[in-house]
Short mmCIF file of C-alpha atoms in Angstrom, two decimals:
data_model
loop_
_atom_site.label_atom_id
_atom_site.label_comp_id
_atom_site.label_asym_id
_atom_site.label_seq_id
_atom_site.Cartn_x
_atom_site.Cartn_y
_atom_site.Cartn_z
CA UNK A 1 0.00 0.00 0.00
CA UNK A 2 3.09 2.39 0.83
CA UNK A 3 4.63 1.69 -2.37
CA UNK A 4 1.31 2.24 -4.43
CA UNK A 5 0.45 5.71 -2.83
CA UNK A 6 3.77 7.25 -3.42
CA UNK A 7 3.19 5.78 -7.48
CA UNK A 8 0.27 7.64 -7.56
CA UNK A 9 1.04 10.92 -5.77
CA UNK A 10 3.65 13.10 -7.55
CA UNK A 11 7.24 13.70 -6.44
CA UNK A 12 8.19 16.91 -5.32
CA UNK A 13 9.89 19.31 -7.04
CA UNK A 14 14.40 18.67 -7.48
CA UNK A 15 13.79 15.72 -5.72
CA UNK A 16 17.00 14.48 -7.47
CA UNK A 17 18.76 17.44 -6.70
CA UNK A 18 17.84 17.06 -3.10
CA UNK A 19 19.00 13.58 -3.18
CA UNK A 20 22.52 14.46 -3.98
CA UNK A 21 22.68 17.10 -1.72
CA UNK A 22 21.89 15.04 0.99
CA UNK A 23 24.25 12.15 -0.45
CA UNK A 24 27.19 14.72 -0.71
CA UNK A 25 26.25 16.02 3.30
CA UNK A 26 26.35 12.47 4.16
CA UNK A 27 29.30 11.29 2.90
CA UNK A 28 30.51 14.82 4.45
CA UNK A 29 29.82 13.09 7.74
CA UNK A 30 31.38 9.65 7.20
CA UNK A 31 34.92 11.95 6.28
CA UNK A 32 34.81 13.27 9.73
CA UNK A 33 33.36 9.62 11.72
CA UNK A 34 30.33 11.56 12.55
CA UNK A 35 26.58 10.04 12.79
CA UNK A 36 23.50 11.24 11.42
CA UNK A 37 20.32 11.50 12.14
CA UNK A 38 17.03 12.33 10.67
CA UNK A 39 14.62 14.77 12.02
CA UNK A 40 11.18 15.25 11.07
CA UNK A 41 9.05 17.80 12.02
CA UNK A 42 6.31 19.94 11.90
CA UNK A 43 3.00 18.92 10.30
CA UNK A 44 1.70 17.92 6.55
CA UNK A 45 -0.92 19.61 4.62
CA UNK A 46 -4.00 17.47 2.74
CA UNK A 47 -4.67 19.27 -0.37
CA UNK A 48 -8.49 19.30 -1.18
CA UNK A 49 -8.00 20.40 -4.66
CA UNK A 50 -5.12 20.02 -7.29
CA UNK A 51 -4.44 23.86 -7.84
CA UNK A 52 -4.51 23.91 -4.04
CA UNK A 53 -6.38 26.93 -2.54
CA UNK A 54 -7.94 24.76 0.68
CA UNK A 55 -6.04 21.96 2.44
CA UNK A 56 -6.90 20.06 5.76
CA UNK A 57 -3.82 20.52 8.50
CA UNK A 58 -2.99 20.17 12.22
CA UNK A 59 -1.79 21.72 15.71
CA UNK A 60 1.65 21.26 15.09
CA UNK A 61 4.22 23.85 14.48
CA UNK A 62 7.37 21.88 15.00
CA UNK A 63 7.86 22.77 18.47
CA UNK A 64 9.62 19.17 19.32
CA UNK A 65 11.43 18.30 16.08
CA UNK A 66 13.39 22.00 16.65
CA UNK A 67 14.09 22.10 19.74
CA UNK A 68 15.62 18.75 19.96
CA UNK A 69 17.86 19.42 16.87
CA UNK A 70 19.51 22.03 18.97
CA UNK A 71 21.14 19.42 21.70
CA UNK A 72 23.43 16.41 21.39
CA UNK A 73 22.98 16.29 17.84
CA UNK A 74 25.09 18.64 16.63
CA UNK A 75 28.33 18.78 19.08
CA UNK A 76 31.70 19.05 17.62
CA UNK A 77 34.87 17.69 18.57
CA UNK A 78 36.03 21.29 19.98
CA UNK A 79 32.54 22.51 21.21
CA UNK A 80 32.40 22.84 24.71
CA UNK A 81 28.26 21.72 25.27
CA UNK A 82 26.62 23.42 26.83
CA UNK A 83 23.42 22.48 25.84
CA UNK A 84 24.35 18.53 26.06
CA UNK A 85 25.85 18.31 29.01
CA UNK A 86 23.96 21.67 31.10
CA UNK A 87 23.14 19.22 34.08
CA UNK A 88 26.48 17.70 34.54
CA UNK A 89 28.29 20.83 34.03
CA UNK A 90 30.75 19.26 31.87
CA UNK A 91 33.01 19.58 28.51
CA UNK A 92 32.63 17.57 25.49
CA UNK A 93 36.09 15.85 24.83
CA UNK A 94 35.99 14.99 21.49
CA UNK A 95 32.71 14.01 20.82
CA UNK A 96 31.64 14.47 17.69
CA UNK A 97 27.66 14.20 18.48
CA UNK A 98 25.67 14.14 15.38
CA UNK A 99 25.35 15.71 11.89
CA UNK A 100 21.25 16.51 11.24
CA UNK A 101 19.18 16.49 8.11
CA UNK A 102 16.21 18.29 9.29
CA UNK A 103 13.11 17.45 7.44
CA UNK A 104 10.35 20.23 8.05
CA UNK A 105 7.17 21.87 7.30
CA UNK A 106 7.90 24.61 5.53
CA UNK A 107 7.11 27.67 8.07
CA UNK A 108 7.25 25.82 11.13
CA UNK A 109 9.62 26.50 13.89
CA UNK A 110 13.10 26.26 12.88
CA UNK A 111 16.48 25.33 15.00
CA UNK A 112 17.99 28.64 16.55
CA UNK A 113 15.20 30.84 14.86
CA UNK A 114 12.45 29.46 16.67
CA UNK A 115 13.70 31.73 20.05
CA UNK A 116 12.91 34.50 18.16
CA UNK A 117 8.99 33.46 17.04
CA UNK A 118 7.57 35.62 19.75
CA UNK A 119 9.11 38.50 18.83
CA UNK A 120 8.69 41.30 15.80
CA UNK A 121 12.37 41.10 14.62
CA UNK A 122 12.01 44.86 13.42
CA UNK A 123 11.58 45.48 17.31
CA UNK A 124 14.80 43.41 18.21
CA UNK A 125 17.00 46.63 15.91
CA UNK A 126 17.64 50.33 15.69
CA UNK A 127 19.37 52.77 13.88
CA UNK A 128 22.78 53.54 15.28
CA UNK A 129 22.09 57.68 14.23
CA UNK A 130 20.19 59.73 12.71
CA UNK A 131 21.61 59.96 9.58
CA UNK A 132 20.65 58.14 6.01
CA UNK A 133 22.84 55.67 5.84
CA UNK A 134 23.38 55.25 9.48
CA UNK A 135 24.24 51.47 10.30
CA UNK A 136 21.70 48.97 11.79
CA UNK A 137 22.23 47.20 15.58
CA UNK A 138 20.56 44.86 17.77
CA UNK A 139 19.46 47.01 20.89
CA UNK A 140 21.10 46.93 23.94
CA UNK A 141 18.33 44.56 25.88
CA UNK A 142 18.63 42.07 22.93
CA UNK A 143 22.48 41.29 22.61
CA UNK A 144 23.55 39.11 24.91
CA UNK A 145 20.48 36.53 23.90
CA UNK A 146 20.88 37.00 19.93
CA UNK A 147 25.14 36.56 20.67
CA UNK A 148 24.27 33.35 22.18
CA UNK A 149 21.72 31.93 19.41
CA UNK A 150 24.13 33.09 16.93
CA UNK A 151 27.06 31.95 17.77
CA UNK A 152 25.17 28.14 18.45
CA UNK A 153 24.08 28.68 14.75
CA UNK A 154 27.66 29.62 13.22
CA UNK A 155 29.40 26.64 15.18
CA UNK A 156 26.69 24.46 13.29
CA UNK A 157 27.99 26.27 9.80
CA UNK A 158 30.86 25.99 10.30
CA UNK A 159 30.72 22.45 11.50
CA UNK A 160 28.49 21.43 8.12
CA UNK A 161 26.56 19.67 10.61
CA UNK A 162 23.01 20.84 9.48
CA UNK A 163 20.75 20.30 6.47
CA UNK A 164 17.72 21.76 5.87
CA UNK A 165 15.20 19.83 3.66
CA UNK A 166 11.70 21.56 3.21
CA UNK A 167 7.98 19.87 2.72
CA UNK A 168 4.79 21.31 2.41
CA UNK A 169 2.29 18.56 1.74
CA UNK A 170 2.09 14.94 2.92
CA UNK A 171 2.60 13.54 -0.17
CA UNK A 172 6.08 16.11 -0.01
CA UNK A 173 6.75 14.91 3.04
CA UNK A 174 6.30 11.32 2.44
CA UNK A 175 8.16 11.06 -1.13
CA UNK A 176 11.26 12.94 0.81
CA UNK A 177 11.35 10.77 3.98
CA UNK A 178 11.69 7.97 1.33
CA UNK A 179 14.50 9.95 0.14
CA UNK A 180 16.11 10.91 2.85
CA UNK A 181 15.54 7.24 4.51
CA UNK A 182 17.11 5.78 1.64
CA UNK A 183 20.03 7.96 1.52
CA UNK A 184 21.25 6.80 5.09
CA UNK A 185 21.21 3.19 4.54
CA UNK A 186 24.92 3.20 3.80
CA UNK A 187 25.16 4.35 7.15
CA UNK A 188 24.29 1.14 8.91
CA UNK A 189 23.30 1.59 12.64
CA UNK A 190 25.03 4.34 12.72
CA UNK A 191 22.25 6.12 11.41
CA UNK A 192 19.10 7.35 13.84
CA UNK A 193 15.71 8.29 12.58
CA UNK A 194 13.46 10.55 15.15
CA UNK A 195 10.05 11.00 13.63
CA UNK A 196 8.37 13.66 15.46
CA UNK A 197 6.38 14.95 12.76
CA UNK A 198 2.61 14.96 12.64
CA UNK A 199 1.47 12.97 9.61
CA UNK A 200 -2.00 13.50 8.63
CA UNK A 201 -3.93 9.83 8.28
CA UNK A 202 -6.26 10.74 5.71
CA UNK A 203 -6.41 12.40 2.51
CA UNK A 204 -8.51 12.66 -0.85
CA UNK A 205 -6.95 10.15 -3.43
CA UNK A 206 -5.69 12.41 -6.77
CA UNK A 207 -8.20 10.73 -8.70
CA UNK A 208 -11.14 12.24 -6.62
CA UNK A 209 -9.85 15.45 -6.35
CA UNK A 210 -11.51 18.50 -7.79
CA UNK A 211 -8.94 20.27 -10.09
CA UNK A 212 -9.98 23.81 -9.27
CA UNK A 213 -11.12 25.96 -6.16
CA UNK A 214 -13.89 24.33 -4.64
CA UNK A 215 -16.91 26.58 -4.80
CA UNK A 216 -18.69 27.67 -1.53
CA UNK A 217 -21.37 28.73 -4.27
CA UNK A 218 -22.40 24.89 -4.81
CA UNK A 219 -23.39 24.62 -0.96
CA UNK A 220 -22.15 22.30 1.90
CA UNK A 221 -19.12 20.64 1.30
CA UNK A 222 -19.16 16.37 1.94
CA UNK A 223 -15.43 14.79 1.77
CA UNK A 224 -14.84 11.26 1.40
CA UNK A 225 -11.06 10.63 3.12
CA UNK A 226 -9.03 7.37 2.80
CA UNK A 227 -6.77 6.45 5.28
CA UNK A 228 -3.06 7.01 4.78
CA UNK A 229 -0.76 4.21 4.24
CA UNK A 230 1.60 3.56 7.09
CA UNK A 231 5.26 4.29 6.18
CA UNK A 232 6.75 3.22 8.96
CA UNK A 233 6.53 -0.64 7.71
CA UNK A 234 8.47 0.01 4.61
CA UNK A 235 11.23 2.36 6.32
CA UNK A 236 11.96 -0.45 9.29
CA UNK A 237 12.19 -3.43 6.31
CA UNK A 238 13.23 -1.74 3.09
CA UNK A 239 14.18 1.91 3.45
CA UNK A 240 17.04 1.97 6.41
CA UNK A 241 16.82 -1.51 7.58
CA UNK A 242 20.01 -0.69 10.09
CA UNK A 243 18.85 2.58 11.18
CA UNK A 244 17.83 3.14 15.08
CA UNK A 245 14.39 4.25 14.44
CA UNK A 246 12.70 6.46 17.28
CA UNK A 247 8.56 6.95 16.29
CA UNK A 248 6.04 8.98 18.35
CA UNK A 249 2.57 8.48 19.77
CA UNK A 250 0.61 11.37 21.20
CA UNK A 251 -2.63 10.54 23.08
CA UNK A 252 -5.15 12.22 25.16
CA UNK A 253 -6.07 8.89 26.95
CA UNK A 254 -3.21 8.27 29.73
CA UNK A 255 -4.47 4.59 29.93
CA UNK A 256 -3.79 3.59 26.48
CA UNK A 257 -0.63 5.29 26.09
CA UNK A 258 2.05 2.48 26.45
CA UNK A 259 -0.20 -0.21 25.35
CA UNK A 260 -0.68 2.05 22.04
CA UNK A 261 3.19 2.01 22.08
CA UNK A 262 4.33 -1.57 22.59
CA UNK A 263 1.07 -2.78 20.00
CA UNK A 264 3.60 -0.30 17.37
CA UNK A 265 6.87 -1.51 18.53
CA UNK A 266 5.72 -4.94 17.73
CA UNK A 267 4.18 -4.24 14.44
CA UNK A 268 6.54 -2.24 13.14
CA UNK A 269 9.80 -3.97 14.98
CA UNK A 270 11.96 -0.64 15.34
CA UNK A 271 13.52 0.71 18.59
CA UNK A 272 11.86 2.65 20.31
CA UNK A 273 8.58 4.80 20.88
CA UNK A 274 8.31 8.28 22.74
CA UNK A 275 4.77 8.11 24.10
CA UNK A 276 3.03 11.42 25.41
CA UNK A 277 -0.48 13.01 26.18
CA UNK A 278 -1.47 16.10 24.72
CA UNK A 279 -1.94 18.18 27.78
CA UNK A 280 1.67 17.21 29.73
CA UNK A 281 3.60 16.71 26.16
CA UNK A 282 6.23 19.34 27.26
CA UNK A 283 6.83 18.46 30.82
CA UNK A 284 6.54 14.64 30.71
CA UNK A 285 7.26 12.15 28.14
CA UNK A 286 7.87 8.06 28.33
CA UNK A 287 10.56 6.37 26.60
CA UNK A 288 9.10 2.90 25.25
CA UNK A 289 10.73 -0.25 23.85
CA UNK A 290 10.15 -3.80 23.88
CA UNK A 291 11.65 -4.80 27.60
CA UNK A 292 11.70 -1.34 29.09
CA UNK A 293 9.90 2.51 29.93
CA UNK A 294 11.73 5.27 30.95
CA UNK A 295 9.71 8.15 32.36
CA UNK A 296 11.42 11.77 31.68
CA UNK A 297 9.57 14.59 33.46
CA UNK A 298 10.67 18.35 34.22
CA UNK A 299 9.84 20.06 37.33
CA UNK A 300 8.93 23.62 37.84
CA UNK A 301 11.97 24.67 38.35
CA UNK A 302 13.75 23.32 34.98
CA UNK A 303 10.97 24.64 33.42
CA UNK A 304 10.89 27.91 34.62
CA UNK A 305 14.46 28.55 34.19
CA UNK A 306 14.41 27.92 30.77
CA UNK A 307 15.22 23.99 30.55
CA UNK A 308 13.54 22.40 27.86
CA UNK A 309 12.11 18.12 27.88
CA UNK A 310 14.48 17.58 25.18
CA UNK A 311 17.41 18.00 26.45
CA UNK A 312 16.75 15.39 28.39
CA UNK A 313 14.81 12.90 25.51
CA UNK A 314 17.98 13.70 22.92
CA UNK A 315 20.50 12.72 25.69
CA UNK A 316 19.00 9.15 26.53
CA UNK A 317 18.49 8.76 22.74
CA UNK A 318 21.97 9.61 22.46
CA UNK A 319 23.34 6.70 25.31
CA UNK A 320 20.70 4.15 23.79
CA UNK A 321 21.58 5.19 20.20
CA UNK A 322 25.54 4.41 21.27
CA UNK A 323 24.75 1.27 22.99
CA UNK A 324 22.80 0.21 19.95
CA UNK A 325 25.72 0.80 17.57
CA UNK A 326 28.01 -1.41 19.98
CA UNK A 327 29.11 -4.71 18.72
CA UNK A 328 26.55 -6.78 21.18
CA UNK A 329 23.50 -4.10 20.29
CA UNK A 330 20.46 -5.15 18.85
#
């Protein structure tokens, strides 16, 4: 069913060109002994016509998927981390942490740029005099938070240690997780998959989809939706067969939550499941796999002080990730 969807749907646009970029940023990695990982985030459109003015879409704006691409996966070997290792107080020594292809929604929340969402960035500046041509700064109030985003975001360039692929749509989004999936097979285990964005699970087949701008003219609108294939199936067994694959399940039912999780884990036989309810999703979390759950909470405190959940989800992915990679993982 996978395979037949994506033959019907059509591939985005340079999705060849994207390919070798993504090939050339891997093999980027392998130079330097560094793993990847693929992040997905943010959530996927469902056209409801072919010249799409009206599509179907969701809550998310990428709030997990971006913050957690800012922690252990992007260390260098001469990075003291901060952000890794902020509980332990501690220096990398020559880690080399991960390389990330980030795989989002096009406008969603974005690694480094997302501390800046609340604010109007014309507010953030001023002129430095009164002149024409006078130069534009930062304000006072604003530096010392913008020095510390930006230099996070320049160690990253000049690491080569981030890649940004865009999607709009889920067919986009599905056609380029292929893509990207298939790309990191020659990585072996070395390669992780975290899958934190929010797929839609139904959609109007092409074939009964109105070419033009649905008419409100015509009166109530009735919408026959077929359930999305499951991709995770194909990924596990064909895509990245290696890879350490990390899926998500988001419920609002606290009793169904790892039962939900382990009924996946079996049925699609990767690694591991981060389980959450909608209401607690950023202050409590569980880490589910086949002979184990790991609860990760914050308390007020973390919270309040500016500690974010995935600091701590990325750095147990991190340690189970290595373990997996050893010679007796699994």
């Amino acid at each position: 069913m996978a395979a037949a969807f994506l033959n019907q749907t059509s591939k985005p646009e340079r999705l060849d060109e994207k390919r070798s970029e993504i090939l050339d940023f891997i093999e980027q990695q392998k130079q330097v002994d560094r793993k990847v990982v693929l992040v997905t985030s943010g959530g996927t459109t469902v056209p409801l016509e072919s010249k799409t003015v009206r599509f179907i879409d969701n809550f998310s704006v990428g709030s997990r998927g971006a913050a957690s691409t800012e922690y252990p996966f992007y260390s260098s070997k001469s990075r003291t981390c901060t952000r890794i290792l902020k509980y332990e107080s501690e220096t990398c020594d020559h880690t080399k942490g991960y390389a990330v292809v980030f795989l989002h929604r096009n406008r969603s929340l974005k690694p480094f740029l997302r501390h800046l969402s609340t604010y109007n960035f014309l507010d953030l500046l001023e002129l430095d005099g009164e002149n024409q041509d006078a130069p534009v700064k930062v304000k006072s109030e604003h530096q010392k938070r913008l020095s510390s985003i930006l230099r996070d975001y320049e160690q990253v360039q000049r690491d080569r240690s981030l890649l940004w692929v865009e999607f709009q749509s889920l067919s986009e989004y599905l056609h380029l997780l292929q893509m990207c999936s298939t790309c990191l097979q020659g990585l072996g285990k070395s390669a992780m998959l975290y899958l934190a964005a929010a797929v839609a699970d139904f959609y109007i087949p092409k074939d009964q989809m109105p070419e033009h701008k649905i008419q409100s003219a015509e009166g109530p609108l009735q919408l026959s939706l077929q359930l999305v294939p499951k991709m995770l199936e194909p990924l596990v067994k064909e895509w990245v067969p290696e890879a350490f694959v990390v899926s998500f399940k988001l419920e609002t039912n606290k009793d169904i939550l790892v039962s939900k999780s382990l009924q996946a884990l079996d049925k699609y036989q990767h690694q591991l499941v981060i389980a959450n309810l909608l209401e607690t999703r950023k202050r409590e979390v569980k880490l589910v796999t086949t002979d184990n759950c790991v609860d990760i909470s914050m308390t007020t405190e973390e919270l309040s002080s500016g500690h974010e959940i995935e600091e701590k989800i990325v750095r147990e992915l991190a340690s189970l990730h290595s373990k997996f990679c050893s010679p007796d993982g699994h």
